[in-house]
């Protein structure tokens, strides 16, 4: 295969659990209320998997929709990348489980853990692989089962997180085609290592690990993450624009990681974008980590807000501390 100059997202797919957990539900579990949660975060409700649901099934559902929407068959997919920091098991990888559910034969599959920036990392892998000519079609899915790791007695975290999956098929752009992935920039800053953590849940009194006394739940320093996020989002957006020789004014639509409406509003202000140029669904889904950007992008496309020719800026940040941004000509 001749290597294409540019890759593009051929199609998207979304999957969410049916079960909804509202702010009012949470107020019966911890000392909180709808007014506090909504005013501080923008969230009203989030989707939570039932005990008998599996992350791999949710992710496979999003993948099938993306592949069908691209007019392809599962057999046309050459590589599967699952972006998740909440796999239900460490081995096999979530990707190998999804690969099996999709019936991908012996096609390669692996997980990427960059927490909420996961989809940005997965997209860069797909873009590079397609442009190198290594694979023609790469399926990237951001999928999270955060409810398996949330401490529902901790009001500082349980109000934020939800489950979901968003998938994208990345393939070659046609020769001379304007549409495609223009630029991706990733980063990680280990000084933020301790701001969001999950100890693995390996049980047993004999466990030997420096983390053995920490409960196996999401632990977060919300205030510090907030400060980190505001800085990282602004910087990575400016840098990805510079890398692509584009300016803030040229961005038509912002597709941000849905972590907190105040962080999203800050990023929009920096780009000088009015509210109608920012896609927000945090009110309904909360923070779905690596699933958040593909779910938001899918919504932007399926509702007709992201139209051919528009320049979309995707931006994410999260545990690690990781961050990333991507510019796409749709
Ligand atoms: O994808 C990346 C993942 N994480 C994030 O993006 C998180 C970024 N951070 C945030 O979104 C915000 O820091 C939070 C929403 C988590 C918290 O908002 P905040 O404005 O930073 O609140 P705070 O932690 O500074 O707490 C303010 C007050 C405290 O009470 P006192 O000490 O002022 O009396 C908290 O105890 O609010 C209290 N509080 C709550 N009250 C009602 C904290 N959580 C709650 C709650 N309900 N759920």
mmCIF file of C-alpha atoms and ligand atoms in Angstrom:
data_model
loop_
_atom_site.group_PDB
_atom_site.id
_atom_site.type_symbol
_atom_site.label_atom_id
_atom_site.label_comp_id
_atom_site.label_asym_id
_atom_site.label_seq_id
_atom_site.Cartn_x
_atom_site.Cartn_y
_atom_site.Cartn_z
ATOM 1 C CA UNK A 1 0.000 0.000 0.000
ATOM 2 C CA UNK A 2 1.286 3.507 -0.821
ATOM 3 C CA UNK A 3 1.418 5.618 2.303
ATOM 4 C CA UNK A 4 -1.159 8.443 2.287
ATOM 5 C CA UNK A 5 -0.072 12.010 3.128
ATOM 6 C CA UNK A 6 -2.883 12.439 5.573
ATOM 7 C CA UNK A 7 -5.223 10.300 7.694
ATOM 8 C CA UNK A 8 -8.798 11.141 8.538
ATOM 9 C CA UNK A 9 -11.582 9.946 10.805
ATOM 10 C CA UNK A 10 -13.861 8.007 8.488
ATOM 11 C CA UNK A 11 -16.698 7.504 10.985
ATOM 12 C CA UNK A 12 -17.612 7.472 14.659
ATOM 13 C CA UNK A 13 -19.726 5.370 17.024
ATOM 14 C CA UNK A 14 -21.022 5.900 20.565
ATOM 15 C CA UNK A 15 -22.307 3.578 23.289
ATOM 16 C CA UNK A 16 -23.593 4.420 26.750
ATOM 17 C CA UNK A 17 -25.028 2.248 29.520
ATOM 18 C CA UNK A 18 -28.822 2.597 30.000
ATOM 19 C CA UNK A 19 -28.608 3.144 33.752
ATOM 20 C CA UNK A 20 -28.597 6.785 34.854
ATOM 21 C CA UNK A 21 -27.253 8.073 38.177
ATOM 22 C CA UNK A 22 -28.588 11.567 38.866
ATOM 23 C CA UNK A 23 -27.321 14.218 41.253
ATOM 24 C CA UNK A 24 -30.425 13.584 43.361
ATOM 25 C CA UNK A 25 -29.516 9.875 43.528
ATOM 26 C CA UNK A 26 -26.036 10.843 44.732
ATOM 27 C CA UNK A 27 -27.443 13.187 47.350
ATOM 28 C CA UNK A 28 -28.990 10.100 48.992
ATOM 29 C CA UNK A 29 -25.573 8.410 49.083
ATOM 30 C CA UNK A 30 -23.231 11.243 50.199
ATOM 31 C CA UNK A 31 -23.553 14.736 51.659
ATOM 32 C CA UNK A 32 -24.093 16.686 48.438
ATOM 33 C CA UNK A 33 -26.869 18.209 46.350
ATOM 34 C CA UNK A 34 -27.838 18.948 42.758
ATOM 35 C CA UNK A 35 -27.258 22.689 43.115
ATOM 36 C CA UNK A 36 -23.660 22.265 44.360
ATOM 37 C CA UNK A 37 -22.748 19.659 41.755
ATOM 38 C CA UNK A 38 -24.313 21.498 38.829
ATOM 39 C CA UNK A 39 -22.899 24.913 39.708
ATOM 40 C CA UNK A 40 -19.342 23.569 40.336
ATOM 41 C CA UNK A 41 -19.144 21.059 37.477
ATOM 42 C CA UNK A 42 -22.047 21.424 35.010
ATOM 43 C CA UNK A 43 -23.113 17.813 35.631
ATOM 44 C CA UNK A 44 -26.728 16.712 36.231
ATOM 45 C CA UNK A 45 -26.412 12.965 35.635
ATOM 46 C CA UNK A 46 -24.044 10.266 34.397
ATOM 47 C CA UNK A 47 -24.413 6.751 32.973
ATOM 48 C CA UNK A 48 -23.307 3.800 35.065
ATOM 49 C CA UNK A 49 -22.862 0.178 33.959
ATOM 50 C CA UNK A 50 -24.925 -2.489 35.666
ATOM 51 C CA UNK A 51 -23.079 -5.192 37.560
ATOM 52 C CA UNK A 52 -23.632 -7.745 34.787
ATOM 53 C CA UNK A 53 -22.528 -5.400 31.975
ATOM 54 C CA UNK A 54 -18.985 -5.550 30.636
ATOM 55 C CA UNK A 55 -16.715 -2.769 29.446
ATOM 56 C CA UNK A 56 -15.735 -4.880 26.439
ATOM 57 C CA UNK A 57 -19.385 -5.181 25.358
ATOM 58 C CA UNK A 58 -19.889 -1.419 25.623
ATOM 59 C CA UNK A 59 -16.685 -0.727 23.684
ATOM 60 C CA UNK A 60 -17.527 -3.345 21.035
ATOM 61 C CA UNK A 61 -20.948 -1.730 20.588
ATOM 62 C CA UNK A 62 -19.356 1.673 19.861
ATOM 63 C CA UNK A 63 -16.833 -0.015 17.522
ATOM 64 C CA UNK A 64 -19.495 -1.848 15.499
ATOM 65 C CA UNK A 65 -21.418 1.410 15.005
ATOM 66 C CA UNK A 66 -18.281 3.245 13.833
ATOM 67 C CA UNK A 67 -17.279 0.482 11.420
ATOM 68 C CA UNK A 68 -20.807 0.217 9.961
ATOM 69 C CA UNK A 69 -21.040 3.991 9.639
ATOM 70 C CA UNK A 70 -17.742 3.983 7.693
ATOM 71 C CA UNK A 71 -19.309 1.497 5.281
ATOM 72 C CA UNK A 72 -16.708 -1.103 6.271
ATOM 73 C CA UNK A 73 -16.792 -4.611 7.704
ATOM 74 C CA UNK A 74 -14.936 -5.736 10.846
ATOM 75 C CA UNK A 75 -12.625 -7.705 8.542
ATOM 76 C CA UNK A 76 -11.430 -4.392 7.041
ATOM 77 C CA UNK A 77 -9.982 -3.245 10.390
ATOM 78 C CA UNK A 78 -6.236 -3.878 10.679
ATOM 79 C CA UNK A 79 -5.554 -2.730 14.260
ATOM 80 C CA UNK A 80 -7.617 -2.090 17.398
ATOM 81 C CA UNK A 81 -6.486 0.419 20.037
ATOM 82 C CA UNK A 82 -8.515 0.619 23.251
ATOM 83 C CA UNK A 83 -7.888 3.753 25.299
ATOM 84 C CA UNK A 84 -8.830 3.131 28.907
ATOM 85 C CA UNK A 85 -7.528 3.617 32.416
ATOM 86 C CA UNK A 86 -10.311 1.536 33.950
ATOM 87 C CA UNK A 87 -10.009 -1.923 32.360
ATOM 88 C CA UNK A 88 -11.911 -4.501 34.343
ATOM 89 C CA UNK A 89 -8.912 -6.832 34.314
ATOM 90 C CA UNK A 90 -5.191 -6.199 33.923
ATOM 91 C CA UNK A 91 -4.854 -9.321 31.775
ATOM 92 C CA UNK A 92 -6.161 -9.915 29.178
ATOM 93 C CA UNK A 93 -6.105 -6.317 28.042
ATOM 94 C CA UNK A 94 -9.465 -4.672 27.414
ATOM 95 C CA UNK A 95 -8.389 -4.524 23.758
ATOM 96 C CA UNK A 96 -7.996 -8.304 23.534
ATOM 97 C CA UNK A 97 -11.478 -8.736 25.017
ATOM 98 C CA UNK A 98 -13.009 -6.260 22.557
ATOM 99 C CA UNK A 99 -11.043 -7.854 19.697
ATOM 100 C CA UNK A 100 -12.716 -11.168 20.587
ATOM 101 C CA UNK A 101 -16.203 -9.663 20.840
ATOM 102 C CA UNK A 102 -15.768 -8.069 17.434
ATOM 103 C CA UNK A 103 -14.516 -11.308 15.872
ATOM 104 C CA UNK A 104 -11.288 -9.759 14.581
ATOM 105 C CA UNK A 105 -9.502 -13.088 14.106
ATOM 106 C CA UNK A 106 -5.798 -12.555 14.756
ATOM 107 C CA UNK A 107 -5.653 -8.800 14.131
ATOM 108 C CA UNK A 108 -3.487 -6.938 16.671
ATOM 109 C CA UNK A 109 -5.065 -5.167 19.639
ATOM 110 C CA UNK A 110 -3.640 -3.306 22.627
ATOM 111 C CA UNK A 111 -4.603 -0.881 25.401
ATOM 112 C CA UNK A 112 -3.365 2.665 25.853
ATOM 113 C CA UNK A 113 -3.531 4.140 29.343
ATOM 114 C CA UNK A 114 -3.247 7.922 29.335
ATOM 115 C CA UNK A 115 -6.309 8.408 31.587
ATOM 116 C CA UNK A 116 -8.616 11.139 30.249
ATOM 117 C CA UNK A 117 -6.131 12.037 27.470
ATOM 118 C CA UNK A 118 -6.259 8.448 26.224
ATOM 119 C CA UNK A 119 -8.180 9.135 23.032
ATOM 120 C CA UNK A 120 -5.684 11.838 21.996
ATOM 121 C CA UNK A 121 -2.857 9.315 22.463
ATOM 122 C CA UNK A 122 -4.768 6.596 20.568
ATOM 123 C CA UNK A 123 -5.524 8.986 17.742
ATOM 124 C CA UNK A 124 -1.852 9.869 17.315
ATOM 125 C CA UNK A 125 -0.965 6.164 17.129
ATOM 126 C CA UNK A 126 -3.672 5.612 14.501
ATOM 127 C CA UNK A 127 -2.689 8.690 12.500
ATOM 128 C CA UNK A 128 0.986 7.683 12.488
ATOM 129 C CA UNK A 129 0.249 4.053 11.563
ATOM 130 C CA UNK A 130 -2.034 5.032 8.694
ATOM 131 C CA UNK A 131 0.346 7.692 7.337
ATOM 132 C CA UNK A 132 3.278 5.274 7.591
ATOM 133 C CA UNK A 133 1.300 2.772 5.530
ATOM 134 C CA UNK A 134 1.599 0.129 8.276
ATOM 135 C CA UNK A 135 -2.187 -0.281 8.543
ATOM 136 C CA UNK A 136 -5.006 1.000 6.357
ATOM 137 C CA UNK A 137 -7.835 1.100 8.908
ATOM 138 C CA UNK A 138 -7.228 1.590 12.630
ATOM 139 C CA UNK A 139 -10.126 1.407 15.085
ATOM 140 C CA UNK A 140 -9.590 3.597 18.157
ATOM 141 C CA UNK A 141 -12.057 3.396 21.028
ATOM 142 C CA UNK A 142 -12.046 5.352 24.275
ATOM 143 C CA UNK A 143 -13.924 3.229 26.824
ATOM 144 C CA UNK A 144 -14.262 3.551 30.568
ATOM 145 C CA UNK A 145 -15.795 1.595 33.431
ATOM 146 C CA UNK A 146 -15.031 4.233 36.038
ATOM 147 C CA UNK A 147 -17.979 3.213 38.219
ATOM 148 C CA UNK A 148 -15.967 0.046 39.023
ATOM 149 C CA UNK A 149 -13.301 2.261 40.608
ATOM 150 C CA UNK A 150 -15.312 5.076 42.168
ATOM 151 C CA UNK A 151 -15.630 5.270 45.949
ATOM 152 C CA UNK A 152 -19.325 6.115 46.356
ATOM 153 C CA UNK A 153 -18.650 7.414 49.861
ATOM 154 C CA UNK A 154 -16.239 10.098 48.553
ATOM 155 C CA UNK A 155 -18.206 13.170 47.477
ATOM 156 C CA UNK A 156 -15.086 14.734 45.982
ATOM 157 C CA UNK A 157 -14.947 12.146 43.187
ATOM 158 C CA UNK A 158 -18.213 10.187 42.930
ATOM 159 C CA UNK A 159 -20.085 13.202 41.563
ATOM 160 C CA UNK A 160 -17.825 13.480 38.520
ATOM 161 C CA UNK A 161 -17.342 10.164 36.810
ATOM 162 C CA UNK A 162 -19.449 8.123 34.402
ATOM 163 C CA UNK A 163 -19.083 5.170 32.034
ATOM 164 C CA UNK A 164 -19.244 5.103 28.233
ATOM 165 C CA UNK A 165 -17.441 4.355 24.984
ATOM 166 C CA UNK A 166 -16.733 6.339 21.819
ATOM 167 C CA UNK A 167 -15.039 4.861 18.746
ATOM 168 C CA UNK A 168 -13.425 6.217 15.577
ATOM 169 C CA UNK A 169 -12.277 4.498 12.398
ATOM 170 C CA UNK A 170 -9.114 6.174 11.135
ATOM 171 C CA UNK A 171 -8.116 5.588 7.537
ATOM 172 C CA UNK A 172 -6.328 7.268 4.646
ATOM 173 C CA UNK A 173 -7.561 10.607 3.296
ATOM 174 C CA UNK A 174 -7.867 10.640 -0.485
ATOM 175 C CA UNK A 175 -5.031 12.269 -2.450
ATOM 176 C CA UNK A 176 -5.583 16.040 -2.512
ATOM 177 C CA UNK A 177 -8.480 15.834 -0.022
ATOM 178 C CA UNK A 178 -8.714 18.783 2.392
ATOM 179 C CA UNK A 179 -10.329 16.818 5.210
ATOM 180 C CA UNK A 180 -8.128 15.037 7.696
ATOM 181 C CA UNK A 181 -6.092 15.096 10.879
ATOM 182 C CA UNK A 182 -3.868 18.168 10.561
ATOM 183 C CA UNK A 183 -1.870 18.050 13.747
ATOM 184 C CA UNK A 184 -1.681 16.250 17.092
ATOM 185 C CA UNK A 185 0.382 17.242 20.113
ATOM 186 C CA UNK A 186 0.743 15.175 23.270
ATOM 187 C CA UNK A 187 2.394 15.778 26.609
ATOM 188 C CA UNK A 188 2.896 14.344 30.080
ATOM 189 C CA UNK A 189 4.076 15.999 33.272
ATOM 190 C CA UNK A 190 5.109 13.602 36.012
ATOM 191 C CA UNK A 191 5.048 16.339 38.646
ATOM 192 C CA UNK A 192 1.295 15.659 38.575
ATOM 193 C CA UNK A 193 1.662 11.883 39.191
ATOM 194 C CA UNK A 194 -0.090 11.940 42.557
ATOM 195 C CA UNK A 195 -3.035 14.182 41.615
ATOM 196 C CA UNK A 196 -5.215 11.366 40.266
ATOM 197 C CA UNK A 197 -4.396 7.803 41.292
ATOM 198 C CA UNK A 198 -5.876 4.311 41.370
ATOM 199 C CA UNK A 199 -4.023 1.539 43.146
ATOM 200 C CA UNK A 200 -4.512 -1.818 41.419
ATOM 201 C CA UNK A 201 -7.020 -3.898 43.290
ATOM 202 C CA UNK A 202 -4.874 -6.989 43.810
ATOM 203 C CA UNK A 203 -6.146 -8.184 47.207
ATOM 204 C CA UNK A 204 -4.566 -10.272 49.933
ATOM 205 C CA UNK A 205 -3.051 -9.583 53.323
ATOM 206 C CA UNK A 206 0.382 -10.623 52.049
ATOM 207 C CA UNK A 207 0.421 -8.006 49.312
ATOM 208 C CA UNK A 208 3.805 -6.320 49.168
ATOM 209 C CA UNK A 209 3.613 -2.888 47.625
ATOM 210 C CA UNK A 210 4.277 0.668 48.736
ATOM 211 C CA UNK A 211 0.606 1.318 47.906
ATOM 212 C CA UNK A 212 -0.877 -1.591 49.870
ATOM 213 C CA UNK A 213 -2.646 0.549 52.461
ATOM 214 C CA UNK A 214 -4.412 2.742 49.907
ATOM 215 C CA UNK A 215 -7.951 1.650 48.965
ATOM 216 C CA UNK A 216 -8.292 0.612 45.274
ATOM 217 C CA UNK A 217 -10.440 3.573 44.265
ATOM 218 C CA UNK A 218 -9.996 6.748 42.231
ATOM 219 C CA UNK A 219 -8.268 9.264 44.492
ATOM 220 C CA UNK A 220 -8.024 12.857 43.311
ATOM 221 C CA UNK A 221 -6.823 16.254 44.454
ATOM 222 C CA UNK A 222 -9.584 18.116 42.616
ATOM 223 C CA UNK A 223 -8.370 21.636 43.281
ATOM 224 C CA UNK A 224 -4.830 20.944 42.036
ATOM 225 C CA UNK A 225 -6.103 18.997 38.999
ATOM 226 C CA UNK A 226 -8.247 21.990 38.171
ATOM 227 C CA UNK A 227 -5.242 24.362 38.199
ATOM 228 C CA UNK A 228 -3.110 21.943 36.181
ATOM 229 C CA UNK A 229 -5.914 21.454 33.666
ATOM 230 C CA UNK A 230 -6.520 25.150 33.026
ATOM 231 C CA UNK A 231 -2.814 25.706 32.337
ATOM 232 C CA UNK A 232 -2.298 22.531 30.255
ATOM 233 C CA UNK A 233 -5.394 23.050 28.083
ATOM 234 C CA UNK A 234 -4.439 26.626 27.218
ATOM 235 C CA UNK A 235 -0.823 25.755 26.446
ATOM 236 C CA UNK A 236 -1.453 22.631 24.399
ATOM 237 C CA UNK A 237 -4.106 24.373 22.294
ATOM 238 C CA UNK A 238 -1.737 27.251 21.517
ATOM 239 C CA UNK A 239 1.099 24.828 20.728
ATOM 240 C CA UNK A 240 -0.905 22.539 18.456
ATOM 241 C CA UNK A 241 -2.143 25.587 16.524
ATOM 242 C CA UNK A 242 1.433 26.853 16.154
ATOM 243 C CA UNK A 243 2.554 23.386 15.019
ATOM 244 C CA UNK A 244 -0.098 23.498 12.263
ATOM 245 C CA UNK A 245 0.572 27.157 11.370
ATOM 246 C CA UNK A 246 -2.995 28.041 12.292
ATOM 247 C CA UNK A 247 -4.423 30.695 14.598
ATOM 248 C CA UNK A 248 -7.034 30.677 17.361
ATOM 249 C CA UNK A 249 -9.373 32.663 15.104
ATOM 250 C CA UNK A 250 -9.444 29.856 12.538
ATOM 251 C CA UNK A 251 -10.956 27.294 14.933
ATOM 252 C CA UNK A 252 -14.647 26.727 14.165
ATOM 253 C CA UNK A 253 -15.591 24.228 16.867
ATOM 254 C CA UNK A 254 -14.055 23.176 20.178
ATOM 255 C CA UNK A 255 -14.484 19.520 21.222
ATOM 256 C CA UNK A 256 -13.112 19.492 24.772
ATOM 257 C CA UNK A 257 -12.715 16.702 27.312
ATOM 258 C CA UNK A 258 -15.831 16.958 29.477
ATOM 259 C CA UNK A 259 -14.322 17.269 32.944
ATOM 260 C CA UNK A 260 -15.779 20.462 34.339
ATOM 261 C CA UNK A 261 -17.860 23.151 32.629
ATOM 262 C CA UNK A 262 -15.694 25.872 34.184
ATOM 263 C CA UNK A 263 -12.524 24.401 32.607
ATOM 264 C CA UNK A 264 -14.358 24.120 29.261
ATOM 265 C CA UNK A 265 -15.547 27.735 29.469
ATOM 266 C CA UNK A 266 -11.972 28.849 30.228
ATOM 267 C CA UNK A 267 -10.632 27.032 27.142
ATOM 268 C CA UNK A 268 -13.389 28.554 24.985
ATOM 269 C CA UNK A 269 -12.590 32.059 26.285
ATOM 270 C CA UNK A 270 -8.928 31.566 25.437
ATOM 271 C CA UNK A 271 -9.859 30.709 21.843
ATOM 272 C CA UNK A 272 -12.376 33.557 21.755
ATOM 273 C CA UNK A 273 -15.181 31.130 20.940
ATOM 274 C CA UNK A 274 -18.819 31.842 21.766
ATOM 275 C CA UNK A 275 -20.822 29.107 23.518
ATOM 276 C CA UNK A 276 -22.386 27.950 20.239
ATOM 277 C CA UNK A 277 -18.873 27.012 19.023
ATOM 278 C CA UNK A 278 -18.223 24.626 21.916
ATOM 279 C CA UNK A 279 -19.704 21.137 22.154
ATOM 280 C CA UNK A 280 -20.782 20.281 25.696
ATOM 281 C CA UNK A 281 -22.565 17.181 26.953
ATOM 282 C CA UNK A 282 -21.170 17.027 30.494
ATOM 283 C CA UNK A 283 -24.644 17.727 31.897
ATOM 284 C CA UNK A 284 -25.847 14.282 30.708
ATOM 285 C CA UNK A 285 -22.752 12.080 30.914
ATOM 286 C CA UNK A 286 -20.386 13.615 33.479
ATOM 287 C CA UNK A 287 -16.689 12.935 32.976
ATOM 288 C CA UNK A 288 -16.264 9.717 30.962
ATOM 289 C CA UNK A 289 -12.444 10.074 30.786
ATOM 290 C CA UNK A 290 -11.018 8.557 27.568
ATOM 291 C CA UNK A 291 -14.535 8.129 26.165
ATOM 292 C CA UNK A 292 -15.361 11.797 26.615
ATOM 293 C CA UNK A 293 -13.760 13.307 23.481
ATOM 294 C CA UNK A 294 -14.959 10.644 20.994
ATOM 295 C CA UNK A 295 -18.467 10.754 22.507
ATOM 296 C CA UNK A 296 -18.505 14.537 22.158
ATOM 297 C CA UNK A 297 -17.119 14.390 18.628
ATOM 298 C CA UNK A 298 -19.701 11.790 17.638
ATOM 299 C CA UNK A 299 -22.445 14.039 18.997
ATOM 300 C CA UNK A 300 -21.062 17.051 17.108
ATOM 301 C CA UNK A 301 -21.146 15.092 13.843
ATOM 302 C CA UNK A 302 -24.464 13.282 14.320
ATOM 303 C CA UNK A 303 -26.267 16.500 15.302
ATOM 304 C CA UNK A 304 -24.817 18.336 12.289
ATOM 305 C CA UNK A 305 -22.807 20.846 14.325
ATOM 306 C CA UNK A 306 -19.504 19.710 12.833
ATOM 307 C CA UNK A 307 -19.827 20.161 9.094
ATOM 308 C CA UNK A 308 -17.457 19.356 6.240
ATOM 309 C CA UNK A 309 -14.755 22.001 5.872
ATOM 310 C CA UNK A 310 -14.900 23.172 9.498
ATOM 311 C CA UNK A 311 -11.775 23.197 11.674
ATOM 312 C CA UNK A 312 -12.303 21.304 14.944
ATOM 313 C CA UNK A 313 -9.960 21.524 17.931
ATOM 314 C CA UNK A 314 -9.994 18.526 20.272
ATOM 315 C CA UNK A 315 -8.336 18.895 23.664
ATOM 316 C CA UNK A 316 -7.931 16.585 26.635
ATOM 317 C CA UNK A 317 -6.103 16.277 29.958
ATOM 318 C CA UNK A 318 -6.061 13.891 32.867
ATOM 319 C CA UNK A 319 -4.244 11.571 35.240
ATOM 320 C CA UNK A 320 -0.544 11.220 34.770
ATOM 321 C CA UNK A 321 -0.662 14.224 34.403
ATOM 322 C CA UNK A 322 -1.274 13.849 30.650
ATOM 323 C CA UNK A 323 -2.610 16.207 28.013
ATOM 324 C CA UNK A 324 -3.101 16.389 24.276
ATOM 325 C CA UNK A 325 -4.761 18.309 21.471
ATOM 326 C CA UNK A 326 -5.650 17.572 17.870
ATOM 327 C CA UNK A 327 -6.757 19.717 14.938
ATOM 328 C CA UNK A 328 -9.058 18.131 12.380
ATOM 329 C CA UNK A 329 -10.336 19.590 9.104
ATOM 330 C CA UNK A 330 -13.720 17.848 8.890
HETATM 331 O O1 LIG B 1 -10.480 14.381 33.873
HETATM 332 C C1 LIG B 1 -9.756 14.951 34.900
HETATM 333 C C2 LIG B 1 -10.460 14.611 36.176
HETATM 334 N N1 LIG B 1 -10.641 15.578 37.182
HETATM 335 C C3 LIG B 1 -11.013 16.876 37.068
HETATM 336 O O2 LIG B 1 -11.122 17.469 36.030
HETATM 337 C C4 LIG B 1 -11.294 17.558 38.366
HETATM 338 C C5 LIG B 1 -11.001 19.031 38.343
HETATM 339 N N2 LIG B 1 -11.483 19.622 39.590
HETATM 340 C C6 LIG B 1 -12.786 19.934 39.770
HETATM 341 O O3 LIG B 1 -13.593 19.744 38.888
HETATM 342 C C7 LIG B 1 -13.167 20.571 41.078
HETATM 343 O O4 LIG B 1 -12.002 20.750 41.867
HETATM 344 C C8 LIG B 1 -14.214 19.740 41.891
HETATM 345 C C9 LIG B 1 -15.559 19.802 41.196
HETATM 346 C C10 LIG B 1 -13.771 18.310 42.059
HETATM 347 C C11 LIG B 1 -14.381 20.362 43.270
HETATM 348 O O5 LIG B 1 -14.761 21.729 43.135
HETATM 349 P P1 LIG B 1 -13.987 22.865 43.954
HETATM 350 O O6 LIG B 1 -14.640 24.138 43.602
HETATM 351 O O7 LIG B 1 -12.518 22.727 43.649
HETATM 352 O O8 LIG B 1 -14.311 22.473 45.446
HETATM 353 P P2 LIG B 1 -13.305 22.190 46.660
HETATM 354 O O9 LIG B 1 -12.723 20.825 46.564
HETATM 355 O O10 LIG B 1 -12.369 23.357 46.780
HETATM 356 O O11 LIG B 1 -14.317 22.219 47.874
HETATM 357 C C12 LIG B 1 -15.063 23.405 48.238
HETATM 358 C C13 LIG B 1 -16.028 23.065 49.342
HETATM 359 C C14 LIG B 1 -15.372 22.298 50.484
HETATM 360 O O12 LIG B 1 -16.012 22.685 51.670
HETATM 361 P P3 LIG B 1 -15.326 23.767 52.654
HETATM 362 O O13 LIG B 1 -14.008 23.164 53.038
HETATM 363 O O14 LIG B 1 -15.181 25.009 51.825
HETATM 364 O O15 LIG B 1 -16.308 23.882 53.763
HETATM 365 C C15 LIG B 1 -15.719 20.850 50.201
HETATM 366 O O16 LIG B 1 -15.750 20.057 51.353
HETATM 367 O O17 LIG B 1 -17.058 22.191 48.832
HETATM 368 C C16 LIG B 1 -17.112 20.995 49.614
HETATM 369 N N3 LIG B 1 -17.457 19.908 48.730
HETATM 370 C C17 LIG B 1 -18.725 19.551 48.438
HETATM 371 N N4 LIG B 1 -19.898 20.033 48.857
HETATM 372 C C18 LIG B 1 -21.029 19.446 48.387
HETATM 373 C C19 LIG B 1 -16.623 19.099 48.008
HETATM 374 N N5 LIG B 1 -17.323 18.229 47.300
HETATM 375 C C20 LIG B 1 -18.630 18.489 47.546
HETATM 376 C C21 LIG B 1 -19.840 17.918 47.085
HETATM 377 N N6 LIG B 1 -21.002 18.421 47.529
HETATM 378 N N7 LIG B 1 -19.862 16.881 46.203
#
